[in-house]
Tab-separated table of C-alpha atoms and ligand atoms in Angstrom:
chain	number	residue	atom	x	y	z
A	17	MET	CA	89.090	89.964	81.864
A	18	ARG	CA	90.473	87.066	83.825
A	19	THR	CA	92.315	87.574	87.374
A	20	VAL	CA	94.449	86.117	89.627
A	21	PHE	CA	94.242	85.865	93.534
A	22	THR	CA	96.385	83.769	96.166
A	23	PRO	CA	95.506	83.803	99.946
A	24	LEU	CA	99.454	83.258	100.452
A	25	HIS	CA	99.318	86.878	100.064
A	26	ALA	CA	98.256	87.297	103.775
A	27	LEU	CA	101.678	85.673	104.807
A	28	HIS	CA	103.477	88.443	104.719
A	29	ALA	CA	101.714	90.669	107.405
A	30	PRO	CA	104.242	92.357	109.406
A	31	ALA	CA	102.579	93.772	112.709
A	32	THR	CA	104.739	97.280	111.959
A	33	GLU	CA	107.052	99.371	110.107
A	34	PHE	CA	109.583	101.581	111.378
A	35	PHE	CA	108.504	105.085	110.395
A	36	ARG	CA	109.420	108.967	111.672
A	37	GLY	CA	111.857	106.465	114.557
A	38	GLU	CA	108.867	104.846	115.713
A	39	ARG	CA	106.906	101.216	114.692
A	40	VAL	CA	103.733	102.340	113.386
A	41	PRO	CA	101.455	99.892	112.395
A	42	CYS	CA	101.473	99.120	108.175
A	43	PHE	CA	100.423	100.859	105.533
A	44	GLU	CA	100.680	98.216	103.606
A	45	LYS	CA	98.186	95.371	105.041
A	46	VAL	CA	96.785	91.756	104.402
A	47	ASP	CA	93.096	93.578	104.184
A	48	ARG	CA	94.110	95.523	100.949
A	49	ALA	CA	94.169	92.229	98.471
A	50	ARG	CA	91.526	91.503	100.689
A	51	TYR	CA	89.215	93.841	99.907
A	52	VAL	CA	90.663	93.597	96.325
A	53	HIS	CA	89.877	90.020	96.237
A	54	GLU	CA	86.023	90.254	97.852
A	55	ALA	CA	85.879	93.350	95.185
A	56	LEU	CA	86.438	91.025	92.034
A	57	VAL	CA	84.282	88.663	93.472
A	58	ALA	CA	81.525	90.805	94.100
A	59	ARG	CA	81.250	92.273	90.770
A	60	GLY	CA	81.736	88.733	89.044
A	61	HIS	CA	84.811	88.528	87.517
A	62	ARG	CA	86.000	85.242	87.478
A	63	VAL	CA	89.065	84.516	89.269
A	64	ASP	CA	91.401	81.668	89.584
A	65	ALA	CA	94.564	80.822	91.444
A	66	PRO	CA	98.076	81.401	89.969
A	67	GLU	CA	99.771	78.343	88.040
A	68	VAL	CA	102.593	79.563	86.972
A	69	ASP	CA	106.080	78.900	88.532
A	70	SER	CA	108.136	82.005	88.440
A	71	ARG	CA	111.361	80.439	89.143
A	72	ALA	CA	112.686	80.943	85.837
A	73	VAL	CA	111.911	84.408	85.302
A	74	LEU	CA	112.818	85.222	89.030
A	75	PRO	CA	116.660	85.309	87.616
A	76	GLN	CA	116.305	87.319	84.983
A	77	VAL	CA	115.100	90.614	86.719
A	78	HIS	CA	117.043	90.161	89.825
A	79	GLY	CA	120.270	88.406	91.022
A	80	GLU	CA	120.553	85.158	92.389
A	81	ARG	CA	122.436	86.026	95.490
A	82	TYR	CA	119.629	88.291	96.665
A	83	LEU	CA	116.895	85.618	95.877
A	84	ALA	CA	118.796	83.466	98.198
A	85	PHE	CA	119.434	86.176	100.567
A	86	LEU	CA	115.564	86.873	100.653
A	87	GLU	CA	114.402	83.336	100.813
A	88	SER	CA	116.333	82.591	103.080
A	89	ALA	CA	116.356	85.347	105.071
A	90	TRP	CA	113.854	84.163	108.280
A	91	ALA	CA	115.469	81.244	108.797
A	92	ARG	CA	118.658	83.176	108.938
A	93	TRP	CA	117.191	85.983	111.547
A	94	LEU	CA	116.483	82.670	113.712
A	95	ALA	CA	119.333	81.152	113.670
A	96	LEU	CA	120.633	84.108	115.448
A	97	ASP	CA	118.915	83.831	118.495
A	98	PRO	CA	114.954	81.890	118.847
A	99	ALA	CA	113.656	84.812	120.364
A	100	ASN	CA	114.001	86.501	117.052
A	101	ALA	CA	110.937	85.284	116.363
A	102	GLU	CA	108.768	88.109	118.353
A	103	ARG	CA	111.176	90.271	116.880
A	104	GLN	CA	111.475	92.266	113.059
A	105	PRO	CA	114.923	92.193	111.213
A	106	PHE	CA	116.206	95.417	110.567
A	107	PRO	CA	119.353	96.740	108.788
A	108	SER	CA	121.755	97.257	110.714
A	109	THR	CA	124.810	99.243	108.473
A	110	TRP	CA	124.040	100.500	104.849
A	111	PRO	CA	126.678	100.537	101.993
A	112	ILE	CA	126.153	104.388	100.894
A	113	ARG	CA	128.548	105.750	98.886
A	114	THR	CA	131.983	105.308	99.655
A	115	LEU	CA	131.898	101.832	101.577
A	116	ARG	CA	131.980	98.986	99.595
A	117	ALA	CA	128.706	96.983	98.597
A	118	ASP	CA	130.931	94.234	96.457
A	119	CYS	CA	132.119	92.577	99.735
A	120	GLU	CA	129.317	91.025	100.591
A	121	PRO	CA	129.791	90.804	104.935
A	122	ALA	CA	128.767	87.688	106.164
A	123	GLU	CA	126.783	89.076	109.413
A	124	PHE	CA	122.595	88.885	108.557
A	125	SER	CA	121.794	93.100	109.624
A	126	ALA	CA	124.791	94.103	107.613
A	127	GLN	CA	123.298	92.444	104.540
A	128	LEU	CA	120.352	93.820	104.589
A	129	GLY	CA	121.519	96.832	104.766
A	130	VAL	CA	123.020	95.676	101.168
A	131	TYR	CA	119.643	94.608	100.116
A	132	SER	CA	117.412	97.580	101.859
A	133	MET	CA	117.010	100.715	99.817
A	134	ASP	CA	115.414	101.983	103.052
A	135	SER	CA	114.496	101.405	106.473
A	136	GLY	CA	110.407	100.960	106.030
A	137	THR	CA	110.455	97.572	104.569
A	138	PRO	CA	109.830	94.656	106.808
A	139	ILE	CA	110.276	91.407	106.926
A	140	CYS	CA	108.445	88.332	108.566
A	141	ALA	CA	108.552	85.017	108.699
A	142	GLY	CA	105.788	84.445	105.633
A	143	THR	CA	107.356	87.347	103.551
A	144	TRP	CA	109.263	84.854	100.929
A	145	ALA	CA	106.292	82.904	100.456
A	146	ALA	CA	103.901	85.413	99.926
A	147	ALA	CA	106.017	87.220	97.796
A	148	LYS	CA	107.105	84.508	95.419
A	149	ALA	CA	103.523	83.886	95.378
A	150	GLY	CA	103.186	87.526	93.803
A	151	ALA	CA	105.206	86.789	91.064
A	152	ASP	CA	103.896	83.171	90.744
A	153	ALA	CA	100.608	85.061	89.892
A	154	ALA	CA	102.229	87.990	87.734
A	155	ALA	CA	103.732	84.841	85.969
A	156	THR	CA	100.318	83.072	85.455
A	157	ALA	CA	98.787	85.980	83.938
A	158	ALA	CA	101.706	86.743	81.405
A	159	ARG	CA	101.070	83.489	80.389
A	160	TRP	CA	97.445	83.888	79.834
A	161	VAL	CA	97.743	87.270	77.567
A	162	SER	CA	100.274	85.539	75.941
A	163	GLN	CA	98.318	82.851	75.008
A	164	GLY	CA	95.548	85.224	73.639
A	165	GLU	CA	93.354	86.930	76.488
A	166	ARG	CA	92.741	90.350	75.751
A	167	ALA	CA	94.270	91.287	79.449
A	168	ALA	CA	94.106	89.955	82.748
A	169	PHE	CA	94.766	91.202	86.563
A	170	VAL	CA	97.313	90.574	89.424
A	171	ALA	CA	95.550	90.934	92.909
A	172	THR	CA	98.098	90.881	94.799
A	173	ARG	CA	100.420	92.361	97.599
A	174	PRO	CA	103.389	92.608	98.528
A	175	PRO	CA	103.700	95.396	96.201
A	176	GLY	CA	106.660	94.583	93.323
A	177	HIS	CA	107.667	98.088	91.749
A	178	HIS	CA	110.169	99.227	94.047
A	179	ALA	CA	112.373	95.959	94.096
A	180	GLY	CA	115.495	96.726	91.636
A	181	PRO	CA	118.065	93.404	90.504
A	182	ASP	CA	119.631	93.712	93.767
A	183	PHE	CA	117.304	95.286	97.153
A	184	MET	CA	113.908	95.475	98.044
A	185	GLY	CA	112.532	98.744	99.853
A	186	GLY	CA	109.278	100.722	99.587
A	187	TYR	CA	107.238	97.564	100.781
A	188	CYS	CA	108.852	95.683	97.957
A	189	PHE	CA	110.651	92.785	97.484
A	190	LEU	CA	110.347	90.671	93.763
A	191	ASN	CA	109.547	92.975	91.583
A	192	ASN	CA	106.132	91.296	90.290
A	193	ALA	CA	105.359	93.913	86.874
A	194	ALA	CA	109.225	92.917	85.692
A	195	VAL	CA	108.047	89.884	85.988
A	196	ALA	CA	105.612	89.625	84.005
A	197	ALA	CA	107.262	92.186	81.396
A	198	GLN	CA	110.196	89.941	81.423
A	199	ALA	CA	108.061	86.513	80.750
A	200	LEU	CA	105.616	88.042	78.777
A	201	ARG	CA	109.492	88.854	75.969
A	202	ASN	CA	110.161	84.797	77.115
A	203	ALA	CA	106.785	84.100	75.239
A	204	GLY	CA	107.143	86.182	72.512
A	205	ALA	CA	106.836	90.297	72.575
A	206	ALA	CA	109.549	91.521	71.087
A	207	ARG	CA	109.196	94.651	73.087
A	208	VAL	CA	107.104	94.507	75.888
A	209	ALA	CA	106.080	98.223	77.500
A	210	VAL	CA	105.957	99.238	81.473
A	211	LEU	CA	103.106	101.636	82.072
A	212	ASP	CA	103.546	102.393	85.553
A	213	VAL	CA	100.575	104.774	87.311
A	214	ASP	CA	101.400	104.293	90.984
A	215	TYR	CA	102.081	107.877	92.898
A	216	HIS	CA	105.296	106.768	93.887
A	217	HIS	CA	107.829	106.336	90.992
A	218	GLY	CA	108.909	102.313	89.949
A	219	ASN	CA	112.585	102.821	90.725
A	220	GLY	CA	112.918	99.238	90.739
A	221	THR	CA	111.535	98.784	87.357
A	222	GLN	CA	113.159	101.677	85.920
A	223	ALA	CA	116.224	100.346	87.338
A	224	ILE	CA	116.574	96.254	86.153
A	225	PHE	CA	115.110	97.641	82.243
A	226	TYR	CA	117.523	100.746	82.072
A	227	GLU	CA	119.968	99.589	79.848
A	228	ARG	CA	117.564	97.671	77.909
A	229	ALA	CA	115.546	98.871	74.186
A	230	ASP	CA	113.079	95.450	74.490
A	231	VAL	CA	111.099	96.866	77.196
A	232	ALA	CA	110.211	100.494	77.595
A	233	PHE	CA	109.137	101.934	81.659
A	234	VAL	CA	106.974	105.304	81.146
A	235	SER	CA	106.022	106.300	84.601
A	236	LEU	CA	103.500	109.096	86.268
A	237	HIS	CA	104.359	110.118	89.966
A	238	GLY	CA	104.797	112.600	92.678
A	239	ASP	CA	108.144	114.478	92.316
A	240	PRO	CA	110.552	112.296	93.849
A	241	ARG	CA	112.607	116.044	95.002
A	242	THR	CA	109.380	115.770	98.118
A	243	GLU	CA	108.043	112.168	97.280
A	244	PHE	CA	109.304	108.843	97.815
A	245	PRO	CA	111.812	107.043	96.585
A	246	PHE	CA	113.564	110.742	96.675
A	247	PHE	CA	116.316	109.624	94.499
A	248	LEU	CA	115.111	107.837	90.981
A	249	GLY	CA	112.182	109.203	88.563
A	250	HIS	CA	113.295	112.798	87.665
A	251	ALA	CA	112.866	113.889	83.964
A	252	ASP	CA	116.013	113.197	82.698
A	253	GLU	CA	116.220	109.746	83.514
A	254	THR	CA	116.028	108.727	79.613
A	255	GLY	CA	117.658	105.099	79.489
A	256	ALA	CA	121.142	104.222	78.940
A	257	GLY	CA	123.226	102.514	76.711
A	258	ALA	CA	120.721	100.481	74.240
A	259	GLY	CA	118.130	101.456	76.371
A	260	ARG	CA	118.638	105.008	75.708
A	261	GLY	CA	115.497	106.814	75.003
A	262	HIS	CA	113.081	104.016	76.261
A	263	ASN	CA	112.779	105.297	79.751
A	264	LEU	CA	110.177	108.455	80.076
A	265	ASN	CA	109.446	109.615	83.680
A	266	LEU	CA	106.308	112.414	83.955
A	267	PRO	CA	106.872	113.270	87.900
A	268	LEU	CA	104.322	115.651	89.018
A	269	PRO	CA	103.777	117.712	91.394
A	270	ALA	CA	101.927	117.039	95.093
A	271	GLY	CA	98.817	118.101	94.883
A	272	THR	CA	98.456	117.651	91.333
A	273	ASP	CA	94.427	117.021	89.939
A	274	ALA	CA	92.990	114.336	87.807
A	275	GLN	CA	93.189	116.935	84.928
A	276	SER	CA	96.011	117.596	84.715
A	277	TRP	CA	97.252	113.967	85.630
A	278	PHE	CA	95.563	112.771	82.275
A	279	GLN	CA	97.347	114.963	80.143
A	280	ALA	CA	100.242	113.651	81.860
A	281	LEU	CA	98.767	110.382	80.805
A	282	ALA	CA	98.460	110.850	77.258
A	283	HIS	CA	101.997	112.386	76.890
A	284	GLY	CA	102.921	108.735	78.386
A	285	LEU	CA	100.502	107.139	76.152
A	286	ALA	CA	101.970	108.160	72.936
A	287	HIS	CA	105.334	107.551	73.992
A	288	ILE	CA	104.023	103.814	74.375
A	289	ARG	CA	102.555	104.215	71.004
A	290	GLN	CA	105.256	105.083	69.459
A	291	SER	CA	107.325	102.115	71.414
A	292	HIS	CA	106.102	99.511	68.611
A	293	ALA	CA	105.121	97.657	71.924
A	294	GLN	CA	103.516	94.075	71.508
A	295	ALA	CA	102.063	94.022	75.225
A	296	LEU	CA	101.032	96.113	77.689
A	297	VAL	CA	102.675	95.744	81.832
A	298	VAL	CA	100.565	98.303	84.105
A	299	SER	CA	102.087	98.822	87.491
A	300	LEU	CA	98.524	99.559	88.907
A	301	GLY	CA	98.998	101.674	91.832
A	302	LEU	CA	95.716	103.479	93.575
A	303	ASP	CA	97.535	106.234	95.575
A	304	THR	CA	96.592	108.918	93.098
A	305	PHE	CA	92.952	108.537	94.767
A	306	GLU	CA	92.193	111.828	96.280
A	307	ASN	CA	91.821	109.753	100.179
A	308	ASP	CA	94.708	108.140	99.985
A	309	PRO	CA	96.544	108.579	103.299
A	310	ILE	CA	100.023	108.859	101.954
A	311	SER	CA	100.164	110.237	98.611
A	312	LYS	CA	98.518	113.687	97.645
A	313	PHE	CA	96.993	113.153	93.958
A	314	ARG	CA	93.451	113.829	93.648
A	315	LEU	CA	91.959	110.814	91.274
A	316	ARG	CA	88.599	110.230	91.979
A	317	SER	CA	86.355	106.455	92.452
A	318	ASP	CA	85.024	107.529	88.703
A	319	ASP	CA	88.638	108.498	87.270
A	320	PHE	CA	89.333	105.156	87.624
A	321	LEU	CA	87.241	104.297	84.861
A	322	ARG	CA	88.564	107.228	82.832
A	323	LEU	CA	92.086	105.038	83.369
A	324	GLY	CA	90.639	101.736	82.154
A	325	GLU	CA	89.566	103.568	78.891
A	326	ARG	CA	92.155	105.329	77.765
A	327	ILE	CA	94.677	102.285	78.740
A	328	ALA	CA	92.498	99.519	76.547
A	329	ALA	CA	92.647	102.734	73.489
A	330	LEU	CA	96.207	100.989	73.029
A	331	GLY	CA	95.116	97.986	72.194
A	332	LEU	CA	97.377	95.740	73.310
A	333	PRO	CA	97.324	92.668	75.148
A	334	THR	CA	97.353	94.103	79.072
A	335	VAL	CA	99.138	92.772	82.457
A	336	PHE	CA	97.708	94.761	84.869
A	337	VAL	CA	99.686	93.928	88.187
A	338	LEU	CA	98.295	95.961	91.585
A	339	GLU	CA	101.031	98.203	93.622
A	340	GLY	CA	100.254	100.514	95.732
A	341	GLY	CA	96.289	102.358	97.555
A	342	TYR	CA	95.968	102.859	101.551
A	343	ALA	CA	92.668	104.029	101.502
A	344	VAL	CA	91.908	100.105	101.840
A	345	ASP	CA	88.039	101.052	101.839
A	346	ALA	CA	87.934	102.203	98.526
A	347	LEU	CA	89.855	100.286	96.810
A	348	GLY	CA	88.051	97.209	96.025
A	349	LEU	CA	86.308	99.563	93.665
A	350	ASN	CA	88.572	101.556	92.466
A	351	ALA	CA	90.738	98.278	91.469
A	352	VAL	CA	87.615	97.055	89.869
A	353	ASN	CA	86.800	99.910	88.294
A	354	VAL	CA	90.128	100.313	86.005
A	355	LEU	CA	88.929	96.575	84.903
A	356	GLU	CA	85.753	97.755	83.872
A	357	GLY	CA	86.818	101.545	82.061
A	358	PHE	CA	88.951	98.593	80.122
A	359	GLU	CA	86.292	96.191	79.291
A	360	ALA	CA	83.798	98.962	78.612
A	361	GLN	CA	86.663	100.256	76.223
A	362	ALA	CA	87.955	97.573	74.886
A	363	ALA	CA	84.673	96.248	73.720
A	364	VAL	CA	83.725	99.447	71.313
B	13	FKS	C1	104.983	106.435	105.374
B	13	FKS	C2	106.371	106.344	104.525
B	13	FKS	C3	105.604	105.586	103.202
B	13	FKS	C4	107.179	104.483	101.920
B	13	FKS	C5	106.031	104.371	100.845
B	13	FKS	C6	105.791	102.899	100.062
B	13	FKS	C7	105.071	103.574	98.737
B	13	FKS	C8	104.644	102.472	98.524
B	13	FKS	C9	104.035	102.458	97.205
B	13	FKS	C10	104.147	100.389	96.244
B	13	FKS	F1	103.334	100.418	94.846
B	13	FKS	F2	105.179	100.014	96.179
B	13	FKS	F3	102.716	100.088	97.101
B	13	FKS	N1	106.759	105.498	102.720
B	13	FKS	N2	104.675	105.920	106.328
B	13	FKS	O1	102.405	102.538	97.067
B	13	FKS	O2	105.185	102.667	95.706
B	14	ZN	ZN1	102.907	103.949	96.003
């Protein structure tokens, strides 16, 4: 399987995230992609740089105003005060419920509130460049697969699946999985399915495709009644308008073990089989691992081989996009296990 990686991911390197009223070291750190890349090389997988500009696809999944805000955010933060170079932007006010999100304020920290779903997604000088390079990597993998590759893997960060049409959140800025799915559609796949196996519900991806019949979204995740992102990911969210019936959420309790998780996966895969998808995007979060520091499912490293096998059995051209996973020492092994399980099954 071809894989795509860019060292530009390391430009997104905020030192801290805001958590429980304090600044704590980021869980979503540079080492994550570095270790995955090292494991790919060590196991002899072919790794290439991005070769497609995602600029044309991005406005198909994100709003133009959000994209312009994100691209200019750091420069605008610096323009407020040169000393801001050493500080981290933080939203000042969020336009919840009775407040008007449609009246965009001119003030930077208030705009950041318009475009953020949470308080824990830090921006730094290189955030746009890293996120854009990641989206380019996703578009590249989609091109390879649409040109006949059986599968491709995007070893990227920052992750993407919480980023919605016009907001960042959950460490995510540009929705790489949505970029890959849209690029596959643009290249001629009439229907695409996105399977999200990250511990956290992919609220951004769901929102982007919720009213569309051409991209189905299937997600297994920690029950949002107790787990981030809390405000989406319930079982009764089944799609709207033309998208009715094309969204499937399978929330599972914290503490779920591999056996129950794979039962839920079987339901998700059955839904995808019935969706007439011609291509698949997998939002590959590895934070379902038993030793993940911020998540509560109990998959072991060998289970990721089985995950790869089950996905391959769908027989669809597949783009894997890295999402979460914070047990960094095991991240390379777990990622490579998914790919090698997929390849072993695909060869049968
Ligand atoms: C711990 C608070 C955690 C945010 C959790 C974000 C999870 C992100 C993810 C992604 F794939 F996007 F990276 N709050 N300090 O794993 O879903
Ligand atoms: Zn996650």
